[in-house]
Amino acid sequence: MHVQENFSLKAFNTFGIDISARYFAKFSSWEELEQLKEIVSNDVPPTPLILGGGSNILFTKNFNGLVLKNEVYGIRVVAETPDHIIVEAGAGENWHQFVLHCIANNYAGLENLSLIPGTVGASPIQNIGAYGVEIKDSFHSLDAYHFHDKKIVHFTANDCAFGYRESIFKHDLKNELAILKVRFQLNKKPNLKTSYGIIEQELAKKKISNPSIKDISDAVISIRSSKLPDPKIIGNAGSFFKNPIIPLAKYDELKHQYDTIPGYASDKPGRIKIAAGWLIDQCGWKGYRKADAGCHALQALVLVNYGKATGQEIIDLSNQIIVSIQNKFGIDLEREVNIF
Ligand code: EPU
């Protein structure tokens, strides 16, 4: 394993924040992780920070530790039943390329999750989701290396404690593991999820009445490209905040005052998920820019770095947004992005 010192992470986080890591190395197998102890001095935190695509992270200062870029690759079918295919992918594989691989082979289930930035290994950490589908719906199992116990641990879907943008890897096991391989149980016969309004509209626009999984993927790609900024052009980490899940009574009260407030069913009884982007938009932040930190002009849930913003400037903007949402609606917004 080749370890570099004082290494710039600008190209390794989609916000494009220019900070450096005290140590940086890439790994492509767990055997390389076993050698870590001999490589890094004792004065850095014992657990490294694992980077996948760097698409859900905001650095606010130099990282005084070891950053490991996950480059575990490979995609293969590991089992097949009359209805399902179990596909395993290395955690370092690009998520969207993996989805396209599944679509090309007619493995159904991930098509609504097309064009989400990041890697396969990051997908279970925050149970990525879009257009009515979350990865927990197709997740089979994963293998991860436990840094402290120095062994490979196997997780089933139950072990992962998935929730809306949540899993055990963000809580009890935060920063303790390197995810190595993830398996998905995909369908031979598609079970299409087209009920999300905007997908129906996109298919109607293209005059598609009997869509294939490729048609759904293409529709999702068009929708996402039309309103989400491409991190290669404008730095961002997708949704910066989670959609808040509020009591039904609070929603009814708000609905009385603001009849356009969007609400979605949540898996929490007596509670409803509302659109943070709508709340932020209502407070007038959409398109706001101060120096190089801004709120995207087409989707207020996405904070952007126009070039030279620091992580602290993005955090300051997010704090101002949180305060204004609290003042206007009495709702606490929670950040979705990991802050370091
Ligand atoms: N809205 C506004 N103004 C805005 C943004 C949104 O009024 O500036 C309204 C929209 O008109 C719509 C509602 O808010 O009525 C919801 O907007 P949208 O469908 O764009 O989705 P979202 O709730 O803002 C979530 C996910 C996205 C995912 C989309 C589609 C979270 C935190 N975000 O966004 O995920 O792509 O749904 O399913 O749950 C991501 O996590 O990085 C991400 C992009």
mmCIF file of C-alpha atoms and ligand atoms in Angstrom:
data_model
loop_
_atom_site.group_PDB
_atom_site.id
_atom_site.type_symbol
_atom_site.label_atom_id
_atom_site.label_comp_id
_atom_site.label_asym_id
_atom_site.label_seq_id
_atom_site.Cartn_x
_atom_site.Cartn_y
_atom_site.Cartn_z
ATOM 1 C CA MET A 1 0.000 0.000 0.000
ATOM 2 C CA HIS A 2 1.442 3.336 -1.065
ATOM 3 C CA VAL A 3 0.831 6.019 1.574
ATOM 4 C CA GLN A 4 1.122 9.684 0.604
ATOM 5 C CA GLU A 5 1.497 12.519 3.122
ATOM 6 C CA ASN A 6 -0.282 15.900 3.144
ATOM 7 C CA PHE A 7 -2.323 14.832 0.162
ATOM 8 C CA SER A 8 -4.912 17.208 -1.397
ATOM 9 C CA LEU A 9 -8.447 15.776 -1.375
ATOM 10 C CA LYS A 10 -9.850 18.398 -3.777
ATOM 11 C CA ALA A 11 -10.315 15.822 -6.545
ATOM 12 C CA PHE A 12 -11.725 13.254 -4.103
ATOM 13 C CA ASN A 13 -14.787 15.118 -2.802
ATOM 14 C CA THR A 14 -17.596 16.236 -5.091
ATOM 15 C CA PHE A 15 -17.936 19.558 -3.235
ATOM 16 C CA GLY A 16 -14.412 20.234 -4.566
ATOM 17 C CA ILE A 17 -13.202 21.546 -1.179
ATOM 18 C CA ASP A 18 -9.441 22.054 -1.168
ATOM 19 C CA ILE A 19 -8.197 20.505 2.059
ATOM 20 C CA SER A 20 -5.550 17.887 2.642
ATOM 21 C CA ALA A 21 -5.271 14.581 4.440
ATOM 22 C CA ARG A 22 -2.289 13.917 6.701
ATOM 23 C CA TYR A 23 -2.040 10.445 5.089
ATOM 24 C CA PHE A 24 -3.763 9.073 1.991
ATOM 25 C CA ALA A 25 -3.698 5.636 0.393
ATOM 26 C CA LYS A 26 -5.784 3.473 -1.912
ATOM 27 C CA PHE A 27 -6.757 -0.118 -1.200
ATOM 28 C CA SER A 28 -8.247 -2.814 -3.390
ATOM 29 C CA SER A 29 -8.439 -5.753 -0.967
ATOM 30 C CA TRP A 30 -8.827 -6.392 2.755
ATOM 31 C CA GLU A 31 -5.355 -7.920 2.882
ATOM 32 C CA GLU A 32 -3.948 -4.441 2.290
ATOM 33 C CA LEU A 33 -5.946 -3.135 5.255
ATOM 34 C CA GLU A 34 -4.278 -5.729 7.483
ATOM 35 C CA GLN A 35 -0.922 -4.008 6.901
ATOM 36 C CA LEU A 36 -2.163 -0.613 8.109
ATOM 37 C CA LYS A 37 -0.716 -0.724 11.577
ATOM 38 C CA GLU A 38 2.846 -0.856 10.343
ATOM 39 C CA ILE A 39 2.284 1.963 7.891
ATOM 40 C CA VAL A 40 0.832 4.855 9.851
ATOM 41 C CA SER A 41 2.378 6.428 12.943
ATOM 42 C CA ASN A 42 0.637 6.247 16.315
ATOM 43 C CA ASP A 43 -0.242 9.929 16.553
ATOM 44 C CA VAL A 44 -3.224 9.753 14.168
ATOM 45 C CA PRO A 45 -6.736 8.518 15.018
ATOM 46 C CA PRO A 46 -6.797 4.686 15.011
ATOM 47 C CA THR A 47 -9.645 4.362 12.511
ATOM 48 C CA PRO A 48 -9.191 5.707 9.001
ATOM 49 C CA LEU A 49 -11.763 7.640 7.012
ATOM 50 C CA ILE A 50 -12.925 5.586 4.041
ATOM 51 C CA LEU A 51 -13.721 7.534 0.896
ATOM 52 C CA GLY A 52 -15.904 6.123 -1.843
ATOM 53 C CA GLY A 53 -16.907 8.700 -4.445
ATOM 54 C CA GLY A 54 -16.643 11.528 -1.858
ATOM 55 C CA SER A 55 -20.166 12.528 -2.874
ATOM 56 C CA ASN A 56 -21.799 12.809 0.544
ATOM 57 C CA ILE A 57 -19.098 14.544 2.522
ATOM 58 C CA LEU A 58 -18.164 18.112 3.387
ATOM 59 C CA PHE A 59 -14.642 18.817 4.650
ATOM 60 C CA THR A 60 -14.337 21.916 6.812
ATOM 61 C CA LYS A 61 -10.651 21.559 7.721
ATOM 62 C CA ASN A 62 -7.574 19.515 6.925
ATOM 63 C CA PHE A 63 -8.027 15.886 7.974
ATOM 64 C CA ASN A 64 -5.446 14.926 10.598
ATOM 65 C CA GLY A 65 -5.554 11.200 9.987
ATOM 66 C CA LEU A 66 -5.497 8.522 7.342
ATOM 67 C CA VAL A 67 -7.901 8.672 4.402
ATOM 68 C CA LEU A 68 -8.354 5.460 2.444
ATOM 69 C CA LYS A 69 -9.847 5.471 -1.030
ATOM 70 C CA ASN A 70 -11.848 2.317 -1.610
ATOM 71 C CA GLU A 71 -10.833 0.688 -4.896
ATOM 72 C CA VAL A 72 -12.316 -2.782 -4.400
ATOM 73 C CA TYR A 73 -13.610 -3.659 -7.864
ATOM 74 C CA GLY A 74 -15.408 -6.464 -9.676
ATOM 75 C CA ILE A 75 -18.997 -7.405 -10.492
ATOM 76 C CA ARG A 76 -20.220 -11.013 -10.634
ATOM 77 C CA VAL A 77 -23.360 -13.114 -10.332
ATOM 78 C CA VAL A 78 -23.118 -15.224 -7.181
ATOM 79 C CA ALA A 79 -26.467 -17.067 -7.245
ATOM 80 C CA GLU A 80 -29.574 -17.520 -9.332
ATOM 81 C CA THR A 81 -33.103 -18.737 -8.527
ATOM 82 C CA PRO A 82 -36.086 -19.003 -10.894
ATOM 83 C CA ASP A 83 -37.069 -15.391 -10.025
ATOM 84 C CA HIS A 84 -33.908 -13.706 -8.821
ATOM 85 C CA ILE A 85 -30.263 -13.021 -9.539
ATOM 86 C CA ILE A 86 -27.882 -12.222 -6.722
ATOM 87 C CA VAL A 87 -25.224 -9.837 -7.999
ATOM 88 C CA GLU A 88 -22.135 -8.914 -6.024
ATOM 89 C CA ALA A 89 -20.188 -5.722 -6.637
ATOM 90 C CA GLY A 90 -16.922 -4.431 -5.221
ATOM 91 C CA ALA A 91 -17.487 -1.447 -2.935
ATOM 92 C CA GLY A 92 -15.279 0.804 -5.069
ATOM 93 C CA GLU A 93 -17.382 0.333 -8.217
ATOM 94 C CA ASN A 94 -19.096 3.499 -9.445
ATOM 95 C CA TRP A 95 -22.781 3.257 -8.485
ATOM 96 C CA HIS A 96 -24.255 4.471 -11.767
ATOM 97 C CA GLN A 97 -21.995 2.231 -13.866
ATOM 98 C CA PHE A 98 -23.130 -0.696 -11.716
ATOM 99 C CA VAL A 99 -26.801 0.227 -12.265
ATOM 100 C CA LEU A 100 -26.184 0.436 -16.029
ATOM 101 C CA HIS A 101 -24.477 -2.971 -15.938
ATOM 102 C CA CYS A 102 -27.577 -4.454 -14.235
ATOM 103 C CA ILE A 103 -29.908 -2.832 -16.766
ATOM 104 C CA ALA A 104 -27.825 -4.081 -19.720
ATOM 105 C CA ASN A 105 -28.133 -7.622 -18.314
ATOM 106 C CA ASN A 106 -31.863 -7.246 -17.568
ATOM 107 C CA TYR A 107 -31.477 -7.483 -13.790
ATOM 108 C CA ALA A 108 -34.335 -5.344 -12.486
ATOM 109 C CA GLY A 109 -34.696 -3.356 -9.270
ATOM 110 C CA LEU A 110 -32.144 -0.555 -9.340
ATOM 111 C CA GLU A 111 -33.343 1.405 -12.384
ATOM 112 C CA ASN A 112 -34.970 4.215 -10.335
ATOM 113 C CA LEU A 113 -31.592 4.742 -8.667
ATOM 114 C CA SER A 114 -29.800 5.669 -11.900
ATOM 115 C CA LEU A 115 -27.314 8.557 -11.930
ATOM 116 C CA ILE A 116 -26.889 8.790 -8.163
ATOM 117 C CA PRO A 117 -23.293 9.889 -7.593
ATOM 118 C CA GLY A 118 -20.984 7.767 -5.450
ATOM 119 C CA THR A 119 -19.908 4.169 -5.107
ATOM 120 C CA VAL A 120 -21.538 0.809 -4.476
ATOM 121 C CA GLY A 121 -19.895 0.663 -1.042
ATOM 122 C CA ALA A 122 -21.412 3.956 0.056
ATOM 123 C CA SER A 123 -24.924 3.006 -1.059
ATOM 124 C CA PRO A 124 -25.930 1.033 2.068
ATOM 125 C CA ILE A 125 -24.413 3.559 4.482
ATOM 126 C CA GLN A 126 -27.174 6.037 3.883
ATOM 127 C CA ASN A 127 -29.607 3.674 2.182
ATOM 128 C CA ILE A 128 -29.615 5.777 -0.993
ATOM 129 C CA GLY A 129 -33.021 6.411 -2.461
ATOM 130 C CA ALA A 130 -34.868 8.201 -5.226
ATOM 131 C CA TYR A 131 -38.229 8.122 -7.010
ATOM 132 C CA GLY A 132 -39.957 5.722 -4.642
ATOM 133 C CA VAL A 133 -37.104 3.181 -4.336
ATOM 134 C CA GLU A 134 -34.365 2.693 -1.739
ATOM 135 C CA ILE A 135 -31.462 0.257 -1.907
ATOM 136 C CA LYS A 136 -32.849 -1.593 1.101
ATOM 137 C CA ASP A 137 -35.564 -2.889 -1.299
ATOM 138 C CA SER A 138 -32.943 -4.891 -3.269
ATOM 139 C CA PHE A 139 -30.175 -5.266 -0.726
ATOM 140 C CA HIS A 140 -29.071 -8.847 -0.032
ATOM 141 C CA SER A 141 -25.935 -8.695 2.135
ATOM 142 C CA LEU A 142 -22.485 -7.152 2.467
ATOM 143 C CA ASP A 143 -19.011 -7.978 3.731
ATOM 144 C CA ALA A 144 -16.930 -5.433 5.597
ATOM 145 C CA TYR A 145 -13.534 -5.336 7.289
ATOM 146 C CA HIS A 146 -13.691 -4.380 10.968
ATOM 147 C CA PHE A 147 -10.610 -2.283 11.792
ATOM 148 C CA HIS A 148 -10.514 -2.934 15.517
ATOM 149 C CA ASP A 149 -11.383 -6.653 15.470
ATOM 150 C CA LYS A 150 -9.309 -7.191 12.305
ATOM 151 C CA LYS A 151 -11.796 -9.519 10.704
ATOM 152 C CA ILE A 152 -14.378 -9.684 7.938
ATOM 153 C CA VAL A 153 -17.964 -9.262 9.135
ATOM 154 C CA HIS A 154 -21.044 -10.322 7.146
ATOM 155 C CA PHE A 155 -24.251 -8.230 7.311
ATOM 156 C CA THR A 156 -27.731 -9.230 6.177
ATOM 157 C CA ALA A 157 -30.391 -6.571 5.466
ATOM 158 C CA ASN A 158 -31.725 -6.958 9.020
ATOM 159 C CA ASP A 159 -28.297 -6.354 10.531
ATOM 160 C CA CYS A 160 -28.029 -3.051 8.656
ATOM 161 C CA ALA A 161 -31.045 -1.402 10.417
ATOM 162 C CA PHE A 162 -31.991 0.542 7.300
ATOM 163 C CA GLY A 163 -34.255 3.593 7.520
ATOM 164 C CA TYR A 164 -34.783 6.753 5.490
ATOM 165 C CA ARG A 165 -31.183 7.782 4.647
ATOM 166 C CA GLU A 166 -30.121 5.741 7.685
ATOM 167 C CA SER A 167 -28.301 2.559 8.625
ATOM 168 C CA ILE A 168 -26.201 1.106 11.424
ATOM 169 C CA PHE A 169 -23.107 2.268 9.525
ATOM 170 C CA LYS A 170 -24.003 5.913 10.305
ATOM 171 C CA HIS A 171 -24.485 5.205 14.005
ATOM 172 C CA ASP A 172 -23.232 2.262 16.122
ATOM 173 C CA LEU A 173 -20.619 1.263 13.528
ATOM 174 C CA LYS A 174 -19.695 4.720 12.260
ATOM 175 C CA ASN A 175 -16.122 4.771 10.885
ATOM 176 C CA GLU A 176 -15.392 1.263 12.201
ATOM 177 C CA LEU A 177 -15.624 -0.642 8.945
ATOM 178 C CA ALA A 178 -14.474 -0.685 5.372
ATOM 179 C CA ILE A 179 -17.285 -2.083 3.241
ATOM 180 C CA LEU A 180 -15.729 -4.488 0.733
ATOM 181 C CA LYS A 181 -18.482 -6.190 -1.261
ATOM 182 C CA VAL A 182 -22.221 -5.601 -1.531
ATOM 183 C CA ARG A 183 -24.789 -8.088 -2.875
ATOM 184 C CA PHE A 184 -28.163 -7.218 -4.356
ATOM 185 C CA GLN A 185 -31.120 -9.489 -4.994
ATOM 186 C CA LEU A 186 -32.463 -8.388 -8.368
ATOM 187 C CA ASN A 187 -35.529 -9.517 -10.279
ATOM 188 C CA LYS A 188 -35.634 -11.424 -13.531
ATOM 189 C CA LYS A 189 -39.176 -10.137 -14.064
ATOM 190 C CA PRO A 190 -39.302 -6.368 -13.510
ATOM 191 C CA ASN A 191 -41.601 -4.911 -10.871
ATOM 192 C CA LEU A 192 -41.576 -1.333 -12.130
ATOM 193 C CA LYS A 193 -42.072 1.604 -9.775
ATOM 194 C CA THR A 194 -43.445 4.345 -11.985
ATOM 195 C CA SER A 195 -45.964 5.876 -9.600
ATOM 196 C CA TYR A 196 -43.688 8.779 -8.635
ATOM 197 C CA GLY A 197 -45.458 11.617 -10.511
ATOM 198 C CA ILE A 198 -42.452 13.004 -12.313
ATOM 199 C CA ILE A 199 -41.519 9.587 -13.787
ATOM 200 C CA GLU A 200 -45.043 9.196 -15.181
ATOM 201 C CA GLN A 201 -44.819 12.673 -16.704
ATOM 202 C CA GLU A 202 -41.415 11.951 -18.270
ATOM 203 C CA LEU A 203 -42.656 8.649 -19.787
ATOM 204 C CA ALA A 204 -45.791 10.374 -21.123
ATOM 205 C CA LYS A 205 -43.614 13.107 -22.653
ATOM 206 C CA LYS A 206 -41.660 10.390 -24.467
ATOM 207 C CA LYS A 207 -44.951 8.609 -25.375
ATOM 208 C CA ILE A 208 -43.854 5.387 -23.635
ATOM 209 C CA SER A 209 -46.801 3.375 -22.339
ATOM 210 C CA ASN A 210 -45.149 0.014 -21.697
ATOM 211 C CA PRO A 211 -41.749 0.923 -20.243
ATOM 212 C CA SER A 212 -38.729 -1.343 -19.897
ATOM 213 C CA ILE A 213 -36.205 -0.964 -17.077
ATOM 214 C CA LYS A 214 -34.005 0.903 -19.562
ATOM 215 C CA ASP A 215 -36.877 3.361 -20.248
ATOM 216 C CA ILE A 216 -37.232 4.005 -16.505
ATOM 217 C CA SER A 217 -33.488 4.507 -16.158
ATOM 218 C CA ASP A 218 -33.459 6.915 -19.120
ATOM 219 C CA ALA A 219 -36.404 8.847 -17.627
ATOM 220 C CA VAL A 220 -34.630 9.136 -14.258
ATOM 221 C CA ILE A 221 -31.431 10.263 -15.998
ATOM 222 C CA SER A 222 -33.359 13.006 -17.856
ATOM 223 C CA ILE A 223 -35.112 14.180 -14.688
ATOM 224 C CA ARG A 224 -31.967 14.242 -12.558
ATOM 225 C CA SER A 225 -29.887 15.932 -15.267
ATOM 226 C CA SER A 226 -32.525 18.641 -15.682
ATOM 227 C CA LYS A 227 -32.484 19.826 -12.072
ATOM 228 C CA LEU A 228 -29.498 18.462 -10.179
ATOM 229 C CA PRO A 229 -26.118 20.109 -10.763
ATOM 230 C CA ASP A 230 -23.347 17.918 -12.216
ATOM 231 C CA PRO A 231 -20.580 17.818 -9.578
ATOM 232 C CA LYS A 232 -17.990 17.805 -12.374
ATOM 233 C CA ILE A 233 -19.187 21.315 -13.236
ATOM 234 C CA ILE A 234 -20.497 22.764 -9.932
ATOM 235 C CA GLY A 235 -19.326 21.283 -6.622
ATOM 236 C CA ASN A 236 -22.134 19.728 -4.575
ATOM 237 C CA ALA A 237 -23.106 16.615 -2.612
ATOM 238 C CA GLY A 238 -26.710 16.143 -3.757
ATOM 239 C CA SER A 239 -29.363 16.767 -1.118
ATOM 240 C CA PHE A 240 -27.644 18.618 1.715
ATOM 241 C CA PHE A 241 -30.544 18.113 4.148
ATOM 242 C CA LYS A 242 -32.905 15.228 4.841
ATOM 243 C CA ASN A 243 -36.596 15.648 4.233
ATOM 244 C CA PRO A 244 -38.034 16.167 7.748
ATOM 245 C CA ILE A 245 -40.553 13.657 9.079
ATOM 246 C CA ILE A 246 -43.096 15.587 11.164
ATOM 247 C CA PRO A 247 -46.239 14.680 13.184
ATOM 248 C CA LEU A 248 -49.430 14.553 11.118
ATOM 249 C CA ALA A 249 -51.034 17.241 13.304
ATOM 250 C CA LYS A 250 -48.156 19.636 12.538
ATOM 251 C CA TYR A 251 -48.525 18.869 8.828
ATOM 252 C CA ASP A 252 -52.286 19.574 8.934
ATOM 253 C CA GLU A 253 -51.582 22.895 10.649
ATOM 254 C CA LEU A 254 -49.043 23.866 7.970
ATOM 255 C CA LYS A 255 -51.286 22.626 5.140
ATOM 256 C CA HIS A 256 -53.989 24.994 6.403
ATOM 257 C CA GLN A 257 -51.603 27.912 5.998
ATOM 258 C CA TYR A 258 -49.658 26.735 2.924
ATOM 259 C CA ASP A 259 -51.869 24.582 0.733
ATOM 260 C CA THR A 260 -49.070 23.621 -1.699
ATOM 261 C CA ILE A 261 -46.785 22.040 0.933
ATOM 262 C CA PRO A 262 -45.761 18.605 -0.422
ATOM 263 C CA GLY A 263 -46.191 15.646 1.963
ATOM 264 C CA TYR A 264 -45.248 11.986 1.420
ATOM 265 C CA ALA A 265 -46.080 8.811 3.311
ATOM 266 C CA SER A 266 -43.353 7.807 5.767
ATOM 267 C CA ASP A 267 -42.683 4.468 7.425
ATOM 268 C CA LYS A 268 -43.100 6.148 10.839
ATOM 269 C CA PRO A 269 -46.689 5.822 12.109
ATOM 270 C CA GLY A 270 -48.539 9.125 12.650
ATOM 271 C CA ARG A 271 -45.824 11.073 10.835
ATOM 272 C CA ILE A 272 -45.405 12.464 7.361
ATOM 273 C CA LYS A 273 -42.328 13.314 5.310
ATOM 274 C CA ILE A 274 -42.262 16.816 3.867
ATOM 275 C CA ALA A 275 -40.040 18.300 1.182
ATOM 276 C CA ALA A 276 -37.107 20.230 2.682
ATOM 277 C CA GLY A 277 -36.457 21.705 -0.793
ATOM 278 C CA TRP A 278 -39.919 23.264 -0.741
ATOM 279 C CA LEU A 279 -39.377 24.750 2.760
ATOM 280 C CA ILE A 280 -36.002 26.229 1.736
ATOM 281 C CA ASP A 281 -37.490 27.546 -1.498
ATOM 282 C CA GLN A 282 -40.326 29.216 0.466
ATOM 283 C CA CYS A 283 -37.752 31.013 2.608
ATOM 284 C CA GLY A 284 -36.281 32.557 -0.533
ATOM 285 C CA TRP A 285 -32.912 30.775 -0.546
ATOM 286 C CA LYS A 286 -33.149 29.164 -3.982
ATOM 287 C CA GLY A 287 -30.487 30.728 -6.234
ATOM 288 C CA TYR A 288 -28.865 32.561 -3.267
ATOM 289 C CA ARG A 289 -25.101 33.001 -3.514
ATOM 290 C CA LYS A 290 -22.553 34.541 -1.172
ATOM 291 C CA ALA A 291 -19.012 34.499 -2.539
ATOM 292 C CA ASP A 292 -18.729 30.933 -3.926
ATOM 293 C CA ALA A 293 -21.213 29.216 -1.573
ATOM 294 C CA GLY A 294 -24.778 28.968 -2.785
ATOM 295 C CA CYS A 295 -28.167 27.316 -2.850
ATOM 296 C CA HIS A 296 -28.798 25.728 -6.253
ATOM 297 C CA ALA A 297 -31.132 27.686 -8.532
ATOM 298 C CA LEU A 298 -33.146 24.628 -9.671
ATOM 299 C CA GLN A 299 -33.309 22.515 -6.481
ATOM 300 C CA ALA A 300 -33.064 24.340 -3.152
ATOM 301 C CA LEU A 301 -32.110 21.155 -1.277
ATOM 302 C CA VAL A 302 -28.692 21.177 -2.933
ATOM 303 C CA LEU A 303 -25.965 23.516 -1.654
ATOM 304 C CA VAL A 304 -23.210 24.287 -4.126
ATOM 305 C CA ASN A 305 -19.594 25.401 -4.332
ATOM 306 C CA TYR A 306 -19.144 27.649 -7.362
ATOM 307 C CA GLY A 307 -15.360 27.283 -7.153
ATOM 308 C CA LYS A 308 -13.431 28.457 -4.129
ATOM 309 C CA ALA A 309 -15.919 28.144 -1.269
ATOM 310 C CA THR A 310 -14.524 26.700 1.954
ATOM 311 C CA GLY A 311 -16.326 23.965 3.857
ATOM 312 C CA GLN A 312 -16.945 26.485 6.644
ATOM 313 C CA GLU A 313 -18.695 28.872 4.227
ATOM 314 C CA ILE A 314 -21.012 26.046 3.116
ATOM 315 C CA ILE A 315 -21.700 25.135 6.767
ATOM 316 C CA ASP A 316 -22.400 28.792 7.610
ATOM 317 C CA LEU A 317 -24.916 28.979 4.771
ATOM 318 C CA SER A 318 -26.553 25.739 5.923
ATOM 319 C CA ASN A 319 -26.828 27.161 9.467
ATOM 320 C CA GLN A 320 -28.531 30.299 8.173
ATOM 321 C CA ILE A 321 -30.980 28.115 6.235
ATOM 322 C CA ILE A 322 -31.687 25.957 9.316
ATOM 323 C CA VAL A 323 -32.434 29.065 11.419
ATOM 324 C CA SER A 324 -34.752 30.559 8.812
ATOM 325 C CA ILE A 325 -36.736 27.294 8.429
ATOM 326 C CA GLN A 326 -37.059 27.071 12.209
ATOM 327 C CA ASN A 327 -38.278 30.686 12.411
ATOM 328 C CA LYS A 328 -40.815 30.416 9.583
ATOM 329 C CA PHE A 329 -42.120 26.863 9.988
ATOM 330 C CA GLY A 330 -40.993 25.679 13.457
ATOM 331 C CA ILE A 331 -39.222 22.694 11.857
ATOM 332 C CA ASP A 332 -35.644 21.523 12.496
ATOM 333 C CA LEU A 333 -33.763 20.576 9.346
ATOM 334 C CA GLU A 334 -31.171 17.850 9.716
ATOM 335 C CA ARG A 335 -28.087 17.671 7.490
ATOM 336 C CA GLU A 336 -27.739 14.589 5.343
ATOM 337 C CA VAL A 337 -24.133 15.177 4.337
ATOM 338 C CA ASN A 338 -21.293 13.962 6.603
ATOM 339 C CA ILE A 339 -19.255 16.839 8.003
ATOM 340 C CA PHE A 340 -15.545 16.433 8.781
HETATM 341 N N1 EPU B 1 -39.452 21.589 -4.331
HETATM 342 C C1 EPU B 1 -39.621 22.937 -4.383
HETATM 343 N N2 EPU B 1 -38.507 23.727 -4.531
HETATM 344 C C2 EPU B 1 -37.265 23.205 -4.617
HETATM 345 C C3 EPU B 1 -37.086 21.818 -4.551
HETATM 346 C C4 EPU B 1 -38.203 21.010 -4.409
HETATM 347 O O1 EPU B 1 -40.740 23.441 -4.295
HETATM 348 O O2 EPU B 1 -36.321 23.994 -4.748
HETATM 349 C C5 EPU B 1 -40.632 20.711 -4.234
HETATM 350 C C6 EPU B 1 -40.870 19.988 -5.565
HETATM 351 O O3 EPU B 1 -41.645 20.750 -6.435
HETATM 352 C C7 EPU B 1 -41.595 18.748 -5.122
HETATM 353 C C8 EPU B 1 -40.985 18.478 -3.751
HETATM 354 O O4 EPU B 1 -40.397 19.687 -3.305
HETATM 355 O O5 EPU B 1 -42.970 19.015 -4.943
HETATM 356 C C9 EPU B 1 -39.962 17.347 -3.766
HETATM 357 O O6 EPU B 1 -38.924 17.652 -4.672
HETATM 358 P P1 EPU B 1 -38.125 16.499 -5.481
HETATM 359 O O7 EPU B 1 -39.086 15.567 -6.107
HETATM 360 O O8 EPU B 1 -37.118 17.194 -6.322
HETATM 361 O O9 EPU B 1 -37.417 15.638 -4.381
HETATM 362 P P2 EPU B 1 -36.796 15.954 -2.960
HETATM 363 O O10 EPU B 1 -37.732 15.501 -1.907
HETATM 364 O O11 EPU B 1 -36.366 17.372 -2.917
HETATM 365 C C10 EPU B 1 -35.666 13.602 -2.663
HETATM 366 C C11 EPU B 1 -34.306 13.049 -2.411
HETATM 367 C C12 EPU B 1 -33.461 13.111 -3.670
HETATM 368 C C13 EPU B 1 -34.161 12.300 -4.740
HETATM 369 C C14 EPU B 1 -35.564 12.897 -4.969
HETATM 370 C C15 EPU B 1 -36.386 12.102 -5.934
HETATM 371 C C16 EPU B 1 -33.880 13.428 -0.055
HETATM 372 C C17 EPU B 1 -33.115 14.208 0.966
HETATM 373 N N3 EPU B 1 -33.660 13.769 -1.330
HETATM 374 O O12 EPU B 1 -35.510 14.989 -2.964
HETATM 375 O O13 EPU B 1 -32.196 12.498 -3.395
HETATM 376 O O14 EPU B 1 -33.428 12.320 -5.949
HETATM 377 O O15 EPU B 1 -36.295 12.902 -3.708
HETATM 378 O O16 EPU B 1 -36.876 10.949 -5.332
HETATM 379 O O17 EPU B 1 -34.650 12.547 0.307
HETATM 380 C C18 EPU B 1 -29.977 12.936 -2.682
HETATM 381 O O18 EPU B 1 -30.239 12.285 -1.677
HETATM 382 O O19 EPU B 1 -28.849 13.455 -2.862
HETATM 383 C C19 EPU B 1 -31.028 13.177 -3.661
HETATM 384 C C20 EPU B 1 -30.861 13.979 -4.694
#
